[in-house]
Short mmCIF file of C-alpha atoms in Angstrom, two decimals:
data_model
loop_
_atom_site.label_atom_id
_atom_site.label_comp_id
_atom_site.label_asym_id
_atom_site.label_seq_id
_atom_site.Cartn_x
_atom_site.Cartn_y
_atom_site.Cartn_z
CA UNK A 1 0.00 0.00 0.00
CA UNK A 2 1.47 3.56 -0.84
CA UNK A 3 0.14 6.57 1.17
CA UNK A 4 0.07 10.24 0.89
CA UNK A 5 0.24 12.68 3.74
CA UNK A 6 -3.89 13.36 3.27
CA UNK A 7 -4.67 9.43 3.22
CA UNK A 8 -6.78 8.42 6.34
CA UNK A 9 -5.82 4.57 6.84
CA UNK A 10 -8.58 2.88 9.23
CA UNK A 11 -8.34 -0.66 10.08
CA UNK A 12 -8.92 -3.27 12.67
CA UNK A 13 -6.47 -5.79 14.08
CA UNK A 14 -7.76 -8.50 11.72
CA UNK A 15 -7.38 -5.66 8.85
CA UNK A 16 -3.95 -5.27 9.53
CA UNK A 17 -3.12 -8.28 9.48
CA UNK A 18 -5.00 -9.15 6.01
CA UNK A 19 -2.68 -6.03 4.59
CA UNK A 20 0.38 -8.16 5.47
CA UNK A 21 2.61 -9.55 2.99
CA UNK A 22 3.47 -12.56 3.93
CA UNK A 23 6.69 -14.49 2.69
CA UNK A 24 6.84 -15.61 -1.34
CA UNK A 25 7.81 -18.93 -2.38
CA UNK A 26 11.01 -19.74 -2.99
CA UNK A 27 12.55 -17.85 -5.95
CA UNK A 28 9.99 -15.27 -6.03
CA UNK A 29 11.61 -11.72 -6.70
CA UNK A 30 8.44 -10.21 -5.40
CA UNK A 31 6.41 -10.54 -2.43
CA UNK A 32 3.16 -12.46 -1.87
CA UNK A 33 0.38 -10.53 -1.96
CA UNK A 34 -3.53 -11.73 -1.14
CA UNK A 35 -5.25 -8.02 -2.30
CA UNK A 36 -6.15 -6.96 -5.44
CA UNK A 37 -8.26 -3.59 -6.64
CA UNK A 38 -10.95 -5.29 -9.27
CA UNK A 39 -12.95 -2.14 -9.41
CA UNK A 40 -12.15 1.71 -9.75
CA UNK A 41 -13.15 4.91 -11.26
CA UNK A 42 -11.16 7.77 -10.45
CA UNK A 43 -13.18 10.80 -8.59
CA UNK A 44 -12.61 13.92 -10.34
CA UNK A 45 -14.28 16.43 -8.43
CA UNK A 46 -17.39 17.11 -6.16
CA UNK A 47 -20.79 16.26 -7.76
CA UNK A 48 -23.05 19.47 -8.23
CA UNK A 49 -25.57 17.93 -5.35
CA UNK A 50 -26.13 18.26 -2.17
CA UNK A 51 -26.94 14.77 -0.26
CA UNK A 52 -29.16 14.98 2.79
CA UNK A 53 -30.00 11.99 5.37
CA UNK A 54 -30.00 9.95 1.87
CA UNK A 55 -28.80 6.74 0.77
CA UNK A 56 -26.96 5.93 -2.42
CA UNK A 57 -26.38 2.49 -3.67
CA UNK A 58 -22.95 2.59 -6.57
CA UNK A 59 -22.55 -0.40 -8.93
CA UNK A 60 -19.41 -1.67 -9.25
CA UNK A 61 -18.41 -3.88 -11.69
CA UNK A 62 -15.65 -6.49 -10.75
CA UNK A 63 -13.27 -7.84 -12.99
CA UNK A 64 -12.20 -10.44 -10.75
CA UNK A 65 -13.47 -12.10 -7.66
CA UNK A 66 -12.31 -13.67 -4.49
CA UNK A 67 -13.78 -14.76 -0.90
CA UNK A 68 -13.70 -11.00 0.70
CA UNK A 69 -14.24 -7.57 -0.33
CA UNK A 70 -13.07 -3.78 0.82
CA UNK A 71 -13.90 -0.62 -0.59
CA UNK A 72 -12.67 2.53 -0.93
CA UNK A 73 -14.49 6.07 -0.14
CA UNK A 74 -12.90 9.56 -1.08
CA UNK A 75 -13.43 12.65 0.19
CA UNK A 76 -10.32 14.04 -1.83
CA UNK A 77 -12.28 17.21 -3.33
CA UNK A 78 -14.25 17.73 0.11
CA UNK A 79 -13.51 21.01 2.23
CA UNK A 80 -15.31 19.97 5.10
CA UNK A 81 -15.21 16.53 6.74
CA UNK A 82 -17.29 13.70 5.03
CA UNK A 83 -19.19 11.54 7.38
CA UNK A 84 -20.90 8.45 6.52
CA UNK A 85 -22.84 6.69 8.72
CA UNK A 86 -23.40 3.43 7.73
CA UNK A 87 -21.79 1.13 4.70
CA UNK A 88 -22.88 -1.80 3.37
CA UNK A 89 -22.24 -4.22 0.11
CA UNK A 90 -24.39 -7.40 -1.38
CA UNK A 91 -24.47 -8.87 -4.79
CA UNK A 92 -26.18 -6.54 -7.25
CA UNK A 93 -29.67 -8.53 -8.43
CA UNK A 94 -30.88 -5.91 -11.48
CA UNK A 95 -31.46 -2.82 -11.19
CA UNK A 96 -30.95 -1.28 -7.42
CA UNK A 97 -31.80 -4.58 -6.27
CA UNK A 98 -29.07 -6.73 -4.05
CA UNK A 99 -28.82 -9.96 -1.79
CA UNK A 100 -26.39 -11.37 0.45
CA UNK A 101 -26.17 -7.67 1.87
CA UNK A 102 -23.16 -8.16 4.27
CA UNK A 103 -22.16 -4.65 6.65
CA UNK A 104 -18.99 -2.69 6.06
CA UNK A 105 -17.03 -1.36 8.73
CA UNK A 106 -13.88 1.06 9.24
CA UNK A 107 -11.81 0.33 11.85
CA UNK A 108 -15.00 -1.87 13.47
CA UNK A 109 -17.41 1.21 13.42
CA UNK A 110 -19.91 1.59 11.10
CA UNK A 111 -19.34 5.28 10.92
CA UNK A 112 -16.72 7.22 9.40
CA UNK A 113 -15.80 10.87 9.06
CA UNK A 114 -13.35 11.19 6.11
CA UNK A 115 -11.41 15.07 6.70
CA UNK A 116 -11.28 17.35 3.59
CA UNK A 117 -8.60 15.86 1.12
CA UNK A 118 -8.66 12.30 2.71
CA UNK A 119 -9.51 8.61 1.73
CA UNK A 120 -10.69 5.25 3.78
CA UNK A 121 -10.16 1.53 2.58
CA UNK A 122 -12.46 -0.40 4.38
CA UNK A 123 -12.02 -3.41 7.08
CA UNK A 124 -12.63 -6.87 5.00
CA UNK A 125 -16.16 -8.00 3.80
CA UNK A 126 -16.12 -11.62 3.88
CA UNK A 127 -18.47 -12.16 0.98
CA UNK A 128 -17.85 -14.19 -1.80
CA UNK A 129 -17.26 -12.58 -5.04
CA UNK A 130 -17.10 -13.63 -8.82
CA UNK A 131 -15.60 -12.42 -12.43
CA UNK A 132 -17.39 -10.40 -14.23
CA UNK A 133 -19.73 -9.55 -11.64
CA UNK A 134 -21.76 -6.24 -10.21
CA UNK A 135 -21.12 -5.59 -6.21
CA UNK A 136 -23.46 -2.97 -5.20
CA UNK A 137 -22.28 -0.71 -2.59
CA UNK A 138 -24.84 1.59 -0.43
CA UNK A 139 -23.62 4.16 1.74
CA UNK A 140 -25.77 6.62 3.97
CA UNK A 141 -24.77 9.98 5.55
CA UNK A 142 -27.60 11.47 8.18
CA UNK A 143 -26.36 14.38 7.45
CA UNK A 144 -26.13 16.83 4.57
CA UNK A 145 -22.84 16.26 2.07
CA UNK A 146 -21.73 17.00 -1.13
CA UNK A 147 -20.05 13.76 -2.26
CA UNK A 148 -17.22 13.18 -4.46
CA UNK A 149 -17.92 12.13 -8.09
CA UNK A 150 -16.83 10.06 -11.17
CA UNK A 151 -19.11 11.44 -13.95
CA UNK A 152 -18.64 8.61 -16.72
CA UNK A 153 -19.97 5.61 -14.68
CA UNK A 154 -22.17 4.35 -18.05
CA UNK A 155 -24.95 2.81 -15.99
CA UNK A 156 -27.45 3.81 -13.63
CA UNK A 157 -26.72 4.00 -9.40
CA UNK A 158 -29.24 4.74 -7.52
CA UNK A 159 -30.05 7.29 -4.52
CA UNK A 160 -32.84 7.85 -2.50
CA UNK A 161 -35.04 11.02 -1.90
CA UNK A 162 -34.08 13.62 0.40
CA UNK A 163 -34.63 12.96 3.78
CA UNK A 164 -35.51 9.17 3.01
CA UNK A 165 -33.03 7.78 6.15
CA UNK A 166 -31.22 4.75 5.73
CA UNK A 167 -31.71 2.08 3.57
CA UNK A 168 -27.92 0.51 2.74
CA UNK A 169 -29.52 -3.13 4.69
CA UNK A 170 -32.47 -2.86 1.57
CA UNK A 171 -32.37 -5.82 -0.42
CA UNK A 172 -35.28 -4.27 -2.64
CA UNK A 173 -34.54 -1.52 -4.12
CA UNK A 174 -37.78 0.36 -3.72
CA UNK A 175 -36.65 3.40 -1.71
CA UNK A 176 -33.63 4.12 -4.26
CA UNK A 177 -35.92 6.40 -6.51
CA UNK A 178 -33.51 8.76 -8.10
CA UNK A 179 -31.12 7.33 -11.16
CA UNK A 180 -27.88 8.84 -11.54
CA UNK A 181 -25.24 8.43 -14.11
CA UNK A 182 -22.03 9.54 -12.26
CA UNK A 183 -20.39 7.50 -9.24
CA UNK A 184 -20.47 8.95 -5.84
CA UNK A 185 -18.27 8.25 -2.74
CA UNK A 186 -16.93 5.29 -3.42
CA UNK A 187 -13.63 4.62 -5.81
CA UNK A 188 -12.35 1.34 -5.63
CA UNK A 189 -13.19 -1.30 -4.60
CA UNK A 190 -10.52 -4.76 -3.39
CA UNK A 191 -10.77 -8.88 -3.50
CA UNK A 192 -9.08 -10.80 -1.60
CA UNK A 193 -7.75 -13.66 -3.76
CA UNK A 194 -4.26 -14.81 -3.04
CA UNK A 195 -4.09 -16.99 -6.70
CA UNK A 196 -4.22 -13.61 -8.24
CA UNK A 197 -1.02 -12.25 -9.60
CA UNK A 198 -1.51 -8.36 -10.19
CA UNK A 199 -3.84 -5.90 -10.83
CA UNK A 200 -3.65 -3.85 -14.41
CA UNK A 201 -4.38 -0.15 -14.34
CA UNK A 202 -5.71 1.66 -17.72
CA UNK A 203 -4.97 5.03 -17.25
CA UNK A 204 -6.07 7.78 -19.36
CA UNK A 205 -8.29 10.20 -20.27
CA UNK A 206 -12.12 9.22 -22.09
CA UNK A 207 -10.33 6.38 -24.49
CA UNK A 208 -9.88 4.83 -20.80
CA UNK A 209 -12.66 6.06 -19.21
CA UNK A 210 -15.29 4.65 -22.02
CA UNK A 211 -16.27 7.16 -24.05
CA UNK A 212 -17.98 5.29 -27.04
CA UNK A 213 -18.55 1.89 -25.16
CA UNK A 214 -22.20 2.23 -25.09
CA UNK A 215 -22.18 2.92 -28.63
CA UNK A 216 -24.14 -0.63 -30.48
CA UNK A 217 -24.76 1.07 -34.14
CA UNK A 218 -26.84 3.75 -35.25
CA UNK A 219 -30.05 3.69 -32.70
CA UNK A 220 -28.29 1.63 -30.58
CA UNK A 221 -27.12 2.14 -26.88
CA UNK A 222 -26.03 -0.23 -24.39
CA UNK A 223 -25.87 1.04 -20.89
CA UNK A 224 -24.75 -0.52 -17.91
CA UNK A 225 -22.96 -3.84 -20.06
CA UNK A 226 -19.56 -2.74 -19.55
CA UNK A 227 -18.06 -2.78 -22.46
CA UNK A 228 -15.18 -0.50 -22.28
CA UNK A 229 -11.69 -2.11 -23.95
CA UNK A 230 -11.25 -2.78 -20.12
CA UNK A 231 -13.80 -4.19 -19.34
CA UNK A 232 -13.05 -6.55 -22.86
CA UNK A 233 -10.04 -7.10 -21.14
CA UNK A 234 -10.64 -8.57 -18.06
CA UNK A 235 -13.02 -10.84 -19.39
CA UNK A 236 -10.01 -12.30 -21.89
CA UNK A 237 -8.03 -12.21 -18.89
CA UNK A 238 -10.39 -15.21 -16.99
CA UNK A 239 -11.78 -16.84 -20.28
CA UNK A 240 -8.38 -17.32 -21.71
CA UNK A 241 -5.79 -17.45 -18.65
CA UNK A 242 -5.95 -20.58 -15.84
CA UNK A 243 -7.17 -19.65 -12.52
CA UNK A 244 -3.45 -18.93 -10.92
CA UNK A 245 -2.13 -17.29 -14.05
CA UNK A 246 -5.26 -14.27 -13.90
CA UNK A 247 -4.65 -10.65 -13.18
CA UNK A 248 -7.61 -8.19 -12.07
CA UNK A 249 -7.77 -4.44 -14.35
CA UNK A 250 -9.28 -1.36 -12.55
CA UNK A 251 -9.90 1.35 -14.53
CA UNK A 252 -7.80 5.13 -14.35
CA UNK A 253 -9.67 6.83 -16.55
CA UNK A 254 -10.91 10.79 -16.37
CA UNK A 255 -12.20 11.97 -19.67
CA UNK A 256 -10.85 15.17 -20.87
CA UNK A 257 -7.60 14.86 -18.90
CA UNK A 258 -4.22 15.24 -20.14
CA UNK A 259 -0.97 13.98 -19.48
CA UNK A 260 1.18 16.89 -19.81
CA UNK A 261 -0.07 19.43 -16.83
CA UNK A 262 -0.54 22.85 -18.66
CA UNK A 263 -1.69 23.07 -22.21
CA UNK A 264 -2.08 26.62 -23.62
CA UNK A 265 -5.83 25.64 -24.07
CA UNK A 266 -6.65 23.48 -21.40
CA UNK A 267 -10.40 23.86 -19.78
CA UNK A 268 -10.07 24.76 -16.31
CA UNK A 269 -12.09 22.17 -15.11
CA UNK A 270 -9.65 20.11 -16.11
CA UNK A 271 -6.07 21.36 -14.40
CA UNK A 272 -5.09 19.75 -11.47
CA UNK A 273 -6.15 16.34 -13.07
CA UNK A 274 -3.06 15.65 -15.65
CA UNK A 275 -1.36 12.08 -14.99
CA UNK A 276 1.11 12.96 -12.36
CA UNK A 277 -0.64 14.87 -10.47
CA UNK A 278 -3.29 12.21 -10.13
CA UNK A 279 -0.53 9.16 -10.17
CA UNK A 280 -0.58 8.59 -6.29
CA UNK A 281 -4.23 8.47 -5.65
CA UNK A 282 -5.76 7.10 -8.89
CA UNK A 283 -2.70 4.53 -9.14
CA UNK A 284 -0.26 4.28 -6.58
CA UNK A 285 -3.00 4.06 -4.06
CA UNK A 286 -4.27 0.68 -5.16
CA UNK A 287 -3.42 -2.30 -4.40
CA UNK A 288 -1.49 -5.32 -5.96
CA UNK A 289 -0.60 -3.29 -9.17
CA UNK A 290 1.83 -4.61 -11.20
CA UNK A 291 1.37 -2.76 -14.73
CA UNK A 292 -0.57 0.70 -16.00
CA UNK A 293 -1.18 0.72 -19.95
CA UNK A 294 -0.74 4.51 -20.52
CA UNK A 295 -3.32 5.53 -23.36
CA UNK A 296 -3.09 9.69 -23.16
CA UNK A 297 -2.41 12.37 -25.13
CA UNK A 298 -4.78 12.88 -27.47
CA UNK A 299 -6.40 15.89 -25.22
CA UNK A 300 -2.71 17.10 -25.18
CA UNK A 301 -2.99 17.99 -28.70
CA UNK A 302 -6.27 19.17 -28.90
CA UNK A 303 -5.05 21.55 -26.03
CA UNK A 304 -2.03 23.19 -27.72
CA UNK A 305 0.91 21.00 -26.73
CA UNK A 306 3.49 20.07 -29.01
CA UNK A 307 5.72 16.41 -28.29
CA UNK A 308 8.01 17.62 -25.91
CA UNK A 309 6.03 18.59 -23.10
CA UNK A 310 4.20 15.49 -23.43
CA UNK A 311 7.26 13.35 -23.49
CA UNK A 312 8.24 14.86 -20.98
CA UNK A 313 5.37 14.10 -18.62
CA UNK A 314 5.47 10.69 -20.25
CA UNK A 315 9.22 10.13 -18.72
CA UNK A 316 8.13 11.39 -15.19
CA UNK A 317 5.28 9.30 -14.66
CA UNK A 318 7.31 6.51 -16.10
CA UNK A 319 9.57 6.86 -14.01
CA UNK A 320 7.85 7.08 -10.84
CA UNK A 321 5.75 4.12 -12.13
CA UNK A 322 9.36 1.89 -12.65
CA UNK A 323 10.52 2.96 -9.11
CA UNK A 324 7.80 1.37 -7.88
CA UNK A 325 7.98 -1.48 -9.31
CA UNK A 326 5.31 -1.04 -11.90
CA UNK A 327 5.67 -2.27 -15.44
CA UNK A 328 4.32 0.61 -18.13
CA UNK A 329 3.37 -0.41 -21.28
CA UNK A 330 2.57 2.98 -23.16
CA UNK A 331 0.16 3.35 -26.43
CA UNK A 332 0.79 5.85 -29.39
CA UNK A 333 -1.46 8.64 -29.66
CA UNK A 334 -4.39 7.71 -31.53
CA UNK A 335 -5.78 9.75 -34.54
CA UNK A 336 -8.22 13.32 -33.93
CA UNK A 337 -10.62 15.12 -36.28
CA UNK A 338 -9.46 18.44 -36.15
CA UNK A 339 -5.81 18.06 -35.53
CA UNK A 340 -3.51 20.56 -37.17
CA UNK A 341 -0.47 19.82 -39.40
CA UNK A 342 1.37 20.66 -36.50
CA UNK A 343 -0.73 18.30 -34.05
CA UNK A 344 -0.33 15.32 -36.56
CA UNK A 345 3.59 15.63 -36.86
CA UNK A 346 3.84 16.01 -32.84
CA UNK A 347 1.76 12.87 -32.87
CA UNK A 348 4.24 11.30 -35.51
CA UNK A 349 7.11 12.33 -32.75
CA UNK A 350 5.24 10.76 -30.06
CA UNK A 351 4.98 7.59 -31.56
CA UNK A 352 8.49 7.27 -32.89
CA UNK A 353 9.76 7.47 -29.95
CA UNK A 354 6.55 4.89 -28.33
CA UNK A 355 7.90 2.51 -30.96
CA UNK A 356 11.40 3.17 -30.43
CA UNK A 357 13.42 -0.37 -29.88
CA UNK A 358 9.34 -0.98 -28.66
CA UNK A 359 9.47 0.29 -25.25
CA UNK A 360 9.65 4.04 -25.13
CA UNK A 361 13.61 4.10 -26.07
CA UNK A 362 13.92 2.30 -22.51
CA UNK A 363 11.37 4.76 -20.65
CA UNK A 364 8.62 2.04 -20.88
CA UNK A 365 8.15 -1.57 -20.93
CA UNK A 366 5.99 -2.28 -23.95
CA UNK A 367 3.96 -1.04 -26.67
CA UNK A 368 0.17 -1.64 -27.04
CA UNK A 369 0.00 -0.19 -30.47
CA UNK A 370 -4.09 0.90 -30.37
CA UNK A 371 -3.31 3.86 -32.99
CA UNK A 372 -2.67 0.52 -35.74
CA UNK A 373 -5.71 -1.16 -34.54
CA UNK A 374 -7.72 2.13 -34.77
CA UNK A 375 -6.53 3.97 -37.81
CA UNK A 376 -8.44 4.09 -41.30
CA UNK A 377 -6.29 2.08 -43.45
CA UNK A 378 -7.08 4.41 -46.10
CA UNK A 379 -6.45 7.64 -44.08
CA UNK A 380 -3.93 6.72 -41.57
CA UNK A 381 -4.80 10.33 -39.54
CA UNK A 382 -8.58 8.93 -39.20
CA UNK A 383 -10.33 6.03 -37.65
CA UNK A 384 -11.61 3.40 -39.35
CA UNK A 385 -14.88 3.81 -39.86
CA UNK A 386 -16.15 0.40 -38.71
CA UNK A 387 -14.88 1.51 -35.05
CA UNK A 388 -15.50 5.41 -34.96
CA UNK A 389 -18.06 6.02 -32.63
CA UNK A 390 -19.04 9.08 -34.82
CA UNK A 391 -16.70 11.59 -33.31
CA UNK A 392 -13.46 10.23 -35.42
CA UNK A 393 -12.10 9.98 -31.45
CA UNK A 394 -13.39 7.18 -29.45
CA UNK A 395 -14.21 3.54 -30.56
CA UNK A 396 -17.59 2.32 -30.23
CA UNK A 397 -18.33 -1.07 -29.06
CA UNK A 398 -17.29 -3.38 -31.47
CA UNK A 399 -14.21 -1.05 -31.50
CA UNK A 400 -13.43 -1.55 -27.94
CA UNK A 401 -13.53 -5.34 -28.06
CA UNK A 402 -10.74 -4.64 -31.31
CA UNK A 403 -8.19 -3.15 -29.08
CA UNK A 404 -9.21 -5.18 -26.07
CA UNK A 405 -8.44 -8.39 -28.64
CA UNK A 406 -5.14 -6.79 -29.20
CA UNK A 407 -3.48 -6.83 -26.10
CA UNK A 408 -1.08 -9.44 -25.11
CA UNK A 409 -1.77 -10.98 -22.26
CA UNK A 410 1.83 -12.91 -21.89
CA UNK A 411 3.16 -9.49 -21.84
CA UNK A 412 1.07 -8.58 -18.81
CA UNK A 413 1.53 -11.71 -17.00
CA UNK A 414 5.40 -10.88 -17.43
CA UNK A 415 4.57 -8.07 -14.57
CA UNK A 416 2.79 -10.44 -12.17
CA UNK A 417 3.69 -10.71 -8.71
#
């Protein structure tokens, strides 16, 4: 686990002990570790609402399972402290329906008050969980708070009305009345599963987060089936890979971020959110992680950067990531309606050096090439039109599945545990 000076840790003495590494086998050049993040969506500011003795009831969708669960809640953007009173998770049923509802605690209370700028992992949840799977966490504050947000979460969650009281124990979902289409509160959420052997971060901007996976053909939208390239992933990961050779992949993405941290025409709402500054809590914070496919840069462009400042943000989050023991395997920047002369031969610099000896000139430690499985063959600076979601930027669903398809997973298993 990797902290920052704002990072609340909470935990019991059976917690503790769960977070220990214990000793690795013989040979091992890495030590054993039993948790894994399976879930996350990076918070990216405070939602525009203003929460009063409410419940809210987040679907998560796991990419891997195991025999206990924690979760994560953020109060990161907060400037006054977060409390929440009472935590709980079950198997999501359809809908904001659950069963085997099971309580979470922090440090054995069921209340916790996060301060302004801090996070909470959970005690373990001893409840069984599977691949592939929805985990429905409800949270309720008695109070009135203005929770932290994800706003791409591609599915409905559910919150009660104002003043409705407490209804995380529910196993109907009758009371949850309200859809949403953002995540609140919570971020992440862990398995226990000691045959695991890693966790894989995407992180981006929207060609991470899923911009485009909802996307079926003209008339036709999908939500809530998770089919981001990630999401594609994962499920290669457990159809094609034996039980002890599988790796979990929680998703980093923030659409409209960048990786360099001041482009000439970067939206406001966006600064503060480039990769590095966002490295530690989106990344480093989890747990298990033993690779991050980088896929940014395209917003870097669009934003007025030219190659080197991105490079150069590329090399200091690389290099944090390698210190810490993280493989990075890094994809070129894929093609933009829109893009300048200029823009297109700053992308051409980019990728020579992504391709260079095929990891980064030594910066990186592979390439994931999604601009070839993209690009019009016909117009190399376009998408192909059987995968443009319409916007000549993002894939749409059959798309996603194309670069999810062209991943290696023997390269990722090379940064297991």
């Amino acid at each position: 686990m990797r902290l920052t000076g704002r990072t609340v840790i909470v935990a019991t003495v059976s917690a503790l002990l769960a977070l220990s590494i214990v000793s690795s086998a013989p040979g091992a050049d890495r030590p054993r570790r039993d948790w894994f993040t399976s879930w996350a969506e990076s918070q990216q500011g405070l939602a525009a609402v203003t929460l009063e003795n409410q419940s809210v009831r987040m679907i998560t969708h796991l990419s891997q399972g195991g025999d206990a669960i924690r979760v994560r809640l953020q109060n990161t953007f907060g400037t006054t402290p977060l409390t929440i009173d009472r935590t709980t998770a079950g198997h999501s049923s359809g809908q904001a329906a659950v069963t085997d509802v099971r309580p979470v605690t922090f440090g054995g209370r069921r209340s916790i008050t996060i301060p302004p700028g801090g996070d909470v992992w959970s005690d373990p949840t001893g409840l069984v969980t599977n691949p592939d799977s929805d985990l429905a966490v409800s949270t309720y504050a008695s109070g009135r708070i203005v929770p932290g947000r994800h706003d791409n979460a591609f599915r409905n969650n559910y919150v009660t009305a104002s003043g409705a009281g407490e209804h995380t124990g529910d196993p109907a979902g009758t009371a949850y009345t309200r859809t949403v289409t953002a995540t609140y509160l919570v971020s992440a959420v862990d398995v226990h599963n000691p045959a695991l052997q890693g966790t894989i971060v995407p992180f981006g901007s929207s060609v991470v987060d899923g911009t485009g996976s909802t996307n079926c053909g003209p008339g036709c939208t999908e939500t809530g089936t998770n089919r981001r390239w990630s999401d594609d992933l994962a499920r290669r990961i457990t159809a094609e890979l034996p039980p002890g050779q599988r790796l979990a992949v929680a998703n980093a993405g923030i659409a409209g971020t960048t990786s360099s941290p001041d482009c000439p025409q970067m939206p406001a709402v966006y600064r503060g959110l480039d990769a590095a500054t966002r490295l530690d809590r989106d990344v480093l914070a989890l747990h298990g992680v033993t690779g991050v496919i980088y896929y940014y840069g395209t917003n870097d462009l669009a934003d007025g950067c030219t190659a080197v400042p991105i490079l150069d943000s590329y090399r200091q989050v690389f290099s944090r990531l390698r210190e810490a023991g993280i493989a990075v395997y890094l994809t070129p920047i894929t093609s933009r309606p829109g893009y300048t002369d200029q823009n297109n031969r700053d992308r051409y610099t980019v990728g020579t050096f992504v391709k260079q000896w095929n990891n980064c000139a030594g910066s990186c430690d592979g390439v994931v090439d999604f601009d070839q499985v993209l690009k019009d063959p016909l117009k190399p600076n376009a998408i192909n039109p059987a995968y443009d979601n319409g916007d000549g930027i993002h894939a749409n669903i059959p798309g996603q599945q194309a670069l999810a398809d062209y991943v290696s997973l023997a390269m990722l298993r090379a940064s297991r545990w």
